[in-house]
Amino acid sequence: MKRREFVAASGVVLGASILSATDSIAATGASGLPSEAPPPVDMGSEFRRSEGVVDVHQHVIPDFYAAELTRRGLNVFAGESLPTWSAQSALAYMDDQGISSAILSLPAPAVCFDEPREASLLARRCNEFMARAKASEPGRFGSFAAIPQREPGSACAEAIHALDQLGADGVQLLASDGQHFLGEPRFEELMAELDKRQAKVFVHPNMHATSQSLALGTPGYLVEFACDTTRAAVNLILSGTMERYPNISWILAEGGGCLPYVAWRISLANALPEFDDAAPQGVLHYLRRFYFDTALCASPSVLATLNELVEPSRLLYGSDWPYLPHVGERDFQFIQTTDLLTSTGRGQLQRGNALSLFPRLARQGEAVAALPVYDVESSSHWALRQMKKPLSALAQSLKD
């Protein structure tokens, strides 16, 4: 029996020993590379270009967007200064790393501003910019549309416009808009429209108000980003959002934050009656529907944990460029050389899985695996649950 199956069946918690102190990507040597980084691998650019990697986590920072963030005092966010960006520098980076295609998205905080009209106008301008970039470099650039998330009505309208009119490959939603987490009732209309379109949704972390108030003295991207993603993913499951809207494909940035490590603990919600209707197929069923990108987390411990938790078809390559480029280079080398990936698994992570989500990026004649189809709880399963409820209630009353 595979350990992944054993975890699901027996409830073995992923041990803390799987994470070692030497696994921190923050520990860097004089070269600027993390201390866990493998020795540099001699890979000529011609070899890399032939790999055809698809990067689902690459940021776009138009000049007008950078100017707006600077005007708002957000040019330093979560501990990182806003880098410069150009299409030319992005393509040069992609050529050097063997990335044939990149799905572009805004960095946090995207357009999560208090002024609904300003946020909507900036989202539209950014989405039109990404559409032009995509048209100018067919097959090289794609886009996750920016959404004015704090105003649900505007968010819904912009998602529809971006997907239906601009041809966006998906939408980007922040795990929280700084105030509200994904999975809250205010997003129901948006979820319904995304589900109707079988949308691909890229979930990027943000700084929630509670993260700001903690003031731990560490850059937000080290800890708070991971917590933001984890909270959103758990809320998507336990609010019933994933059960109600099975046609949305969810991509969690940066390895899903803390989610893979705490997966079994979260699944203990299966025993709580208040979540029986929200997650009737079991927490791990929904958790294993997420895709996970490798940005800022390509390491032995993280990849081993993901390998235990999800199928190889759920892993995607992400660079987070132009942020922390030295980490992205190290991540690329690790993925190329690690024994934790088979040759087939490496190909799936770097290209094949992304093609299933974005088949337009496939070369002529290239095989593309179909996406799995999920459904809501079957009527027979629902009936069985209803039959068990009186017994569960009786058992609880006797216990009390």
C-alpha positions as a printed NumPy array, in Angstrom:
array([[  0.   ,   0.   ,   0.   ],
       [  1.363,   3.435,  -0.908],
       [  1.896,   5.831,   1.984],
       [ -0.561,   8.261,   0.405],
       [ -3.276,   5.616,   0.685],
       [ -2.18 ,   4.739,   4.21 ],
       [ -2.48 ,   8.36 ,   5.298],
       [ -6.009,   8.592,   3.903],
       [ -7.121,   5.302,   5.419],
       [ -5.393,   5.272,   8.792],
       [ -5.008,   8.898,   9.745],
       [ -1.254,   8.924,  10.076],
       [ -0.206,  12.528,  10.517],
       [  2.559,  13.698,   8.256],
       [  5.395,  13.755,  10.772],
       [  7.16 ,  16.894,  11.821],
       [ 10.413,  15.151,  11.024],
       [  9.653,  15.556,   7.339],
       [ 10.565,  19.217,   7.739],
       [ 14.175,  19.792,   8.755],
       [ 15.871,  22.925,   9.925],
       [ 18.073,  22.857,   6.855],
       [ 15.056,  23.18 ,   4.605],
       [ 14.597,  26.939,   4.941],
       [ 14.748,  28.815,   1.674],
       [ 15.574,  31.884,   3.711],
       [ 19.028,  30.591,   4.67 ],
       [ 21.345,  31.841,   1.958],
       [ 25.051,  31.711,   1.442],
       [ 27.367,  34.308,   0.001],
       [ 26.194,  33.425,  -3.484],
       [ 22.617,  34.396,  -2.607],
       [ 21.455,  30.816,  -3.181],
       [ 19.652,  28.967,  -0.368],
       [ 21.891,  26.702,   1.7  ],
       [ 19.801,  23.682,   0.651],
       [ 20.478,  24.408,  -3.005],
       [ 22.022,  21.536,  -4.968],
       [ 25.299,  22.068,  -6.79 ],
       [ 24.86 ,  24.107,  -9.979],
       [ 23.986,  21.972, -12.957],
       [ 25.59 ,  22.649, -16.31 ],
       [ 22.597,  23.085, -18.59 ],
       [ 23.189,  25.025, -21.772],
       [ 20.49 ,  27.402, -22.935],
       [ 19.794,  25.299, -26.014],
       [ 19.05 ,  22.301, -23.791],
       [ 16.798,  24.39 , -21.556],
       [ 14.864,  25.876, -24.43 ],
       [ 14.032,  22.387, -25.649],
       [ 12.304,  21.578, -22.352],
       [  9.159,  23.602, -23.087],
       [  8.355,  24.359, -19.455],
       [  5.023,  26.067, -18.686],
       [  5.246,  28.573, -15.826],
       [  1.866,  29.168, -14.16 ],
       [  3.185,  31.656, -11.589],
       [  4.893,  34.568, -13.291],
       [  4.058,  38.17 , -12.504],
       [  3.427,  41.104, -14.797],
       [  4.033,  44.658, -13.566],
       [  3.032,  47.268, -16.16 ],
       [  4.494,  50.733, -15.613],
       [  1.08 ,  52.263, -14.904],
       [  0.363,  49.578, -12.3  ],
       [  3.726,  50.123, -10.61 ],
       [  3.03 ,  53.861, -10.534],
       [ -0.355,  53.289,  -8.886],
       [  1.1  ,  51.006,  -6.206],
       [  3.834,  53.554,  -5.535],
       [  1.234,  56.318,  -5.226],
       [ -0.557,  54.235,  -2.618],
       [  2.623,  53.436,  -0.692],
       [  2.442,  49.774,  -1.728],
       [  5.682,  49.608,  -3.722],
       [  7.094,  47.577,  -0.815],
       [  4.646,  44.83 ,   0.119],
       [  5.005,  41.767,   2.349],
       [  8.713,  42.515,   2.676],
       [  9.497,  42.719,  -1.035],
       [ 10.141,  45.799,  -3.148],
       [  8.285,  46.049,  -6.425],
       [ 10.648,  44.86 ,  -9.183],
       [ 10.8  ,  46.289, -12.669],
       [  9.23 ,  44.362, -15.551],
       [  9.216,  44.408, -19.313],
       [  8.091,  41.923, -21.916],
       [ 11.655,  41.749, -23.212],
       [ 13.125,  40.896, -19.799],
       [ 10.393,  38.324, -19.209],
       [ 11.084,  36.595, -22.518],
       [ 14.838,  36.66 , -21.886],
       [ 14.313,  35.006, -18.505],
       [ 12.005,  32.43 , -20.027],
       [ 14.496,  31.572, -22.77 ],
       [ 17.283,  31.179, -20.225],
       [ 15.193,  28.89 , -18.007],
       [ 13.66 ,  26.791, -20.751],
       [ 10.184,  28.226, -20.205],
       [  8.171,  28.141, -23.394],
       [  4.997,  29.703, -21.926],
       [  4.105,  31.772, -18.876],
       [  0.678,  32.591, -17.477],
       [  0.96 ,  36.173, -16.228],
       [ -0.744,  37.595, -13.149],
       [ -0.416,  40.654, -10.938],
       [  1.56 ,  40.458,  -7.702],
       [ -0.196,  40.965,  -4.376],
       [ -2.096,  43.099,  -3.49 ],
       [ -3.317,  43.045,  -7.115],
       [ -6.199,  45.557,  -7.206],
       [ -7.55 ,  44.981,  -3.697],
       [ -8.214,  48.629,  -2.914],
       [-10.983,  50.259,  -0.898],
       [-12.209,  52.417,  -3.796],
       [-14.4  ,  50.126,  -5.962],
       [-14.364,  52.292,  -9.075],
       [-10.597,  52.817,  -9.049],
       [-10.021,  49.109,  -8.465],
       [-12.335,  48.17 , -11.345],
       [-10.728,  50.617, -13.772],
       [ -7.228,  49.434, -12.894],
       [ -8.254,  45.775, -13.217],
       [ -9.682,  46.435, -16.684],
       [ -6.553,  48.301, -17.77 ],
       [ -4.289,  45.493, -16.505],
       [ -6.412,  42.82 , -18.183],
       [ -6.319,  44.653, -21.496],
       [ -2.546,  45.017, -21.128],
       [ -2.17 ,  41.265, -20.566],
       [ -4.445,  40.541, -23.523],
       [ -2.179,  42.654, -25.758],
       [  0.929,  40.909, -24.407],
       [ -0.685,  37.563, -25.149],
       [ -1.593,  38.663, -28.691],
       [  1.904,  39.989, -29.371],
       [  3.569,  36.741, -28.262],
       [  1.146,  33.914, -29.126],
       [  1.962,  30.792, -27.173],
       [  4.484,  32.544, -24.93 ],
       [  2.22 ,  34.576, -22.676],
       [ -1.125,  33.789, -21.11 ],
       [ -3.062,  35.593, -18.405],
       [ -4.908,  35.162, -15.144],
       [ -7.27 ,  38.125, -15.11 ],
       [ -7.121,  40.691, -12.32 ],
       [-10.372,  40.95 , -10.359],
       [-11.58 ,  43.85 ,  -8.134],
       [-12.203,  41.355,  -5.374],
       [-13.429,  43.643,  -2.599],
       [-16.588,  44.529,  -4.523],
       [-18.329,  41.243,  -5.447],
       [-20.545,  42.734,  -8.15 ],
       [-17.624,  44.37 ,  -9.934],
       [-15.533,  41.237,  -9.46 ],
       [-18.184,  39.147, -11.179],
       [-18.548,  41.594, -14.077],
       [-14.797,  41.803, -14.667],
       [-14.355,  38.025, -14.544],
       [-17.074,  37.579, -17.169],
       [-15.564,  40.274, -19.398],
       [-12.016,  38.945, -19.088],
       [-12.963,  35.333, -19.786],
       [-15.627,  35.909, -22.436],
       [-14.312,  38.988, -24.256],
       [-10.566,  39.216, -23.632],
       [ -9.882,  35.483, -23.789],
       [ -8.063,  35.27 , -20.452],
       [ -6.804,  31.793, -19.581],
       [ -8.272,  32.073, -16.101],
       [ -8.646,  34.48 , -13.23 ],
       [ -6.461,  35.347, -10.284],
       [ -8.099,  35.536,  -6.879],
       [ -6.167,  36.498,  -3.786],
       [ -6.586,  34.076,  -0.899],
       [ -7.935,  37.053,   1.   ],
       [ -8.674,  40.528,  -0.267],
       [ -7.139,  41.839,   2.935],
       [-10.517,  41.588,   4.652],
       [-12.451,  38.537,   3.41 ],
       [-11.246,  35.023,   2.62 ],
       [-12.311,  32.975,  -0.375],
       [-15.204,  30.719,   0.532],
       [-17.248,  33.453,   2.203],
       [-20.907,  33.838,   1.087],
       [-20.211,  37.225,  -0.523],
       [-18.39 ,  35.407,  -3.357],
       [-21.236,  33.033,  -4.284],
       [-22.275,  34.856,  -7.462],
       [-18.667,  34.967,  -8.651],
       [-18.212,  31.257,  -7.912],
       [-21.34 ,  30.427,  -9.903],
       [-20.089,  32.33 , -12.953],
       [-16.639,  30.75 , -12.73 ],
       [-18.13 ,  27.277, -12.359],
       [-20.374,  27.865, -15.38 ],
       [-17.257,  28.639, -17.456],
       [-15.137,  25.796, -16.02 ],
       [-12.661,  28.501, -15.053],
       [ -9.087,  28.027, -13.954],
       [ -8.525,  30.043, -10.776],
       [ -5.046,  30.932,  -9.57 ],
       [ -5.076,  31.575,  -5.807],
       [ -2.247,  33.887,  -4.742],
       [ -1.539,  34.827,  -1.119],
       [ -2.061,  38.299,   0.265],
       [ -1.597,  40.118,   3.567],
       [ -4.805,  39.927,   5.587],
       [ -5.492,  42.648,   8.15 ],
       [ -4.742,  40.151,  10.918],
       [ -1.37 ,  39.384,   9.338],
       [ -0.527,  43.067,   9.331],
       [ -1.469,  43.456,  12.988],
       [  0.664,  40.527,  14.163],
       [  3.818,  42.459,  13.276],
       [  6.165,  39.532,  13.878],
       [  9.081,  41.415,  12.425],
       [  9.537,  38.991,   9.534],
       [  8.78 ,  39.659,   5.863],
       [  5.2  ,  38.749,   5.079],
       [  6.157,  36.362,   2.298],
       [  8.   ,  34.091,   4.754],
       [  5.081,  33.093,   7.009],
       [  1.944,  35.169,   6.51 ],
       [  1.607,  34.413,   2.791],
       [  1.625,  30.685,   3.573],
       [ -1.027,  31.139,   6.261],
       [ -3.209,  33.236,   3.965],
       [ -3.297,  30.512,   1.304],
       [ -3.941,  27.803,   3.888],
       [ -6.88 ,  29.631,   5.449],
       [ -8.471,  30.257,   2.068],
       [ -8.077,  26.644,   0.944],
       [ -9.588,  25.315,   4.164],
       [-12.466,  27.786,   3.893],
       [-13.145,  26.773,   0.289],
       [-13.532,  23.183,   1.479],
       [-15.408,  23.65 ,   4.759],
       [-17.743,  26.345,   3.417],
       [-18.969,  23.867,   0.804],
       [-17.71 ,  26.008,  -2.083],
       [-15.778,  23.147,  -3.667],
       [-18.73 ,  20.793,  -3.31 ],
       [-21.177,  23.266,  -4.868],
       [-18.887,  24.314,  -7.726],
       [-17.007,  21.216,  -8.93 ],
       [-16.154,  22.658, -12.358],
       [-13.652,  25.232, -11.095],
       [ -9.993,  24.19 , -11.305],
       [ -8.122,  25.651,  -8.33 ],
       [ -4.37 ,  26.331,  -8.444],
       [ -2.764,  27.117,  -5.089],
       [  0.389,  29.207,  -5.346],
       [  3.623,  28.361,  -3.547],
       [  2.835,  24.755,  -2.73 ],
       [ -0.445,  25.602,  -1.023],
       [  1.212,  27.334,   1.915],
       [  0.962,  25.128,   5.02 ],
       [ -1.908,  23.061,   3.631],
       [ -0.016,  19.891,   2.603],
       [  1.591,  19.577,   6.029],
       [ -1.647,  20.055,   7.997],
       [ -3.831,  18.075,   5.583],
       [ -4.651,  15.228,   7.927],
       [ -5.361,  17.562,  10.817],
       [ -7.823,  19.526,   8.667],
       [ -9.478,  16.266,   7.629],
       [-10.511,  15.71 ,  11.249],
       [-13.397,  18.018,  10.329],
       [-14.945,  14.884,   8.799],
       [-15.958,  13.909,  12.337],
       [-17.688,  17.231,  13.045],
       [-21.427,  17.228,  12.199],
       [-21.438,  20.922,  11.276],
       [-19.3  ,  20.171,   8.202],
       [-21.16 ,  17.05 ,   7.079],
       [-23.193,  18.836,   4.41 ],
       [-20.403,  21.2  ,   3.327],
       [-17.837,  18.457,   2.683],
       [-19.882,  15.261,   2.263],
       [-17.242,  13.5  ,   0.171],
       [-14.563,  13.949,   2.813],
       [-12.043,  16.747,   3.297],
       [ -9.177,  14.925,   1.592],
       [-11.313,  14.407,  -1.515],
       [-11.566,  18.16 ,  -1.997],
       [ -8.012,  18.868,  -0.909],
       [ -6.697,  16.49 ,  -3.564],
       [ -8.564,  18.437,  -6.224],
       [ -6.273,  21.432,  -5.759],
       [ -3.289,  21.989,  -8.026],
       [ -0.078,  23.129,  -6.33 ],
       [  2.644,  25.222,  -7.956],
       [  6.296,  25.017,  -6.934],
       [  7.141,  28.717,  -6.536],
       [  9.36 ,  29.354,  -3.476],
       [  8.921,  25.787,  -2.232],
       [ 10.801,  23.378,  -4.515],
       [ 12.668,  21.413,  -1.855],
       [ 12.974,  17.778,  -0.745],
       [ 10.606,  18.084,   2.222],
       [  7.866,  19.975,   0.388],
       [  7.974,  17.777,  -2.694],
       [  8.005,  14.624,  -0.558],
       [  4.937,  15.852,   1.321],
       [  3.09 ,  16.71 ,  -1.882],
       [  4.024,  13.335,  -3.369],
       [  2.383,  11.647,  -0.371],
       [ -0.737,  13.763,  -0.549],
       [ -1.707,  14.23 ,  -4.2  ],
       [ -1.271,  12.522,  -7.532],
       [  1.591,  13.664,  -9.811],
       [ -1.024,  15.227, -12.096],
       [ -1.693,  17.964,  -9.501],
       [  1.787,  19.541,  -9.523],
       [  2.666,  22.581, -11.648],
       [  5.801,  24.611, -12.214],
       [  5.844,  28.18 , -10.913],
       [  8.766,  30.608, -10.736],
       [  7.323,  33.758,  -9.063],
       [  9.515,  35.798, -11.44 ],
       [ 10.535,  38.639, -11.277],
       [ 10.511,  38.205,  -7.493],
       [ 13.466,  36.436,  -5.818],
       [ 15.063,  35.366,  -9.122],
       [ 17.939,  33.544,  -7.398],
       [ 15.403,  31.298,  -5.651],
       [ 13.641,  30.654,  -8.95 ],
       [ 16.93 ,  29.581, -10.551],
       [ 17.641,  27.252,  -7.656],
       [ 14.096,  25.819,  -7.817],
       [ 14.482,  25.152, -11.531],
       [ 17.733,  23.258, -10.967],
       [ 16.23 ,  21.248,  -8.114],
       [ 13.266,  20.142, -10.215],
       [ 15.593,  19.172, -13.06 ],
       [ 17.778,  16.957, -10.871],
       [ 15.815,  15.654,  -7.866],
       [ 15.306,  11.917,  -7.429],
       [ 11.877,  12.646,  -5.936],
       [ 10.52 ,  12.991,  -9.468],
       [ 10.512,  10.265, -12.07 ],
       [ 11.22 ,  11.272, -15.638],
       [  7.494,  11.065, -16.343],
       [  6.611,  13.01 , -13.206],
       [  9.107,  15.725, -14.076],
       [  7.557,  16.088, -17.507],
       [  4.087,  16.283, -15.985],
       [  5.124,  18.943, -13.475],
       [  6.969,  21.091, -15.979],
       [  4.562,  20.835, -18.896],
       [  2.02 ,  18.045, -19.175],
       [ -0.218,  19.003, -16.257],
       [ -0.344,  22.633, -17.367],
       [ -1.323,  21.584, -20.882],
       [ -4.335,  19.754, -19.453],
       [ -5.425,  23.049, -17.911],
       [ -4.397,  25.217, -20.87 ],
       [ -4.514,  22.995, -23.976],
       [ -4.075,  25.974, -26.335],
       [ -0.374,  25.95 , -25.334],
       [  0.191,  22.461, -26.755],
       [  2.276,  22.076, -29.889],
       [  0.651,  20.667, -32.987],
       [  0.152,  16.944, -32.535],
       [  1.206,  16.999, -28.87 ],
       [ -0.798,  14.668, -26.633],
       [ -2.8  ,  16.388, -23.897],
       [ -4.377,  14.483, -21.004],
       [ -8.016,  15.311, -20.345],
       [ -8.913,  17.022, -17.09 ],
       [-10.699,  14.841, -14.54 ],
       [-14.409,  15.47 , -14.128],
       [-15.763,  16.003, -10.631],
       [-19.355,  16.002,  -9.516],
       [-21.397,  16.906,  -6.492],
       [-22.337,  14.256,  -3.974],
       [-24.419,  11.442,  -5.473],
       [-28.022,  11.06 ,  -4.376],
       [-27.315,   7.577,  -2.985],
       [-24.463,   8.906,  -0.853],
       [-26.692,  11.744,   0.334],
       [-29.452,   9.299,   1.289],
       [-26.99 ,   7.165,   3.239],
       [-25.806,  10.225,   5.16 ],
       [-29.369,  11.181,   6.045],
       [-30.   ,   7.691,   7.397],
       [-26.952,   7.948,   9.644],
       [-27.795,  11.357,  11.105],
       [-30.323,  10.162,  13.745],
       [-27.855,   7.536,  14.939],
       [-25.074,  10.11 ,  15.121],
       [-27.322,  12.49 ,  17.049],
       [-28.284,   9.721,  19.481],
       [-24.658,   8.767,  20.012],
       [-23.766,  12.393,  20.687],
       [-26.607,  12.806,  23.187],
       [-25.513,   9.687,  25.068],
       [-21.964,  10.979,  25.111],
       [-23.116,  14.336,  26.483]])
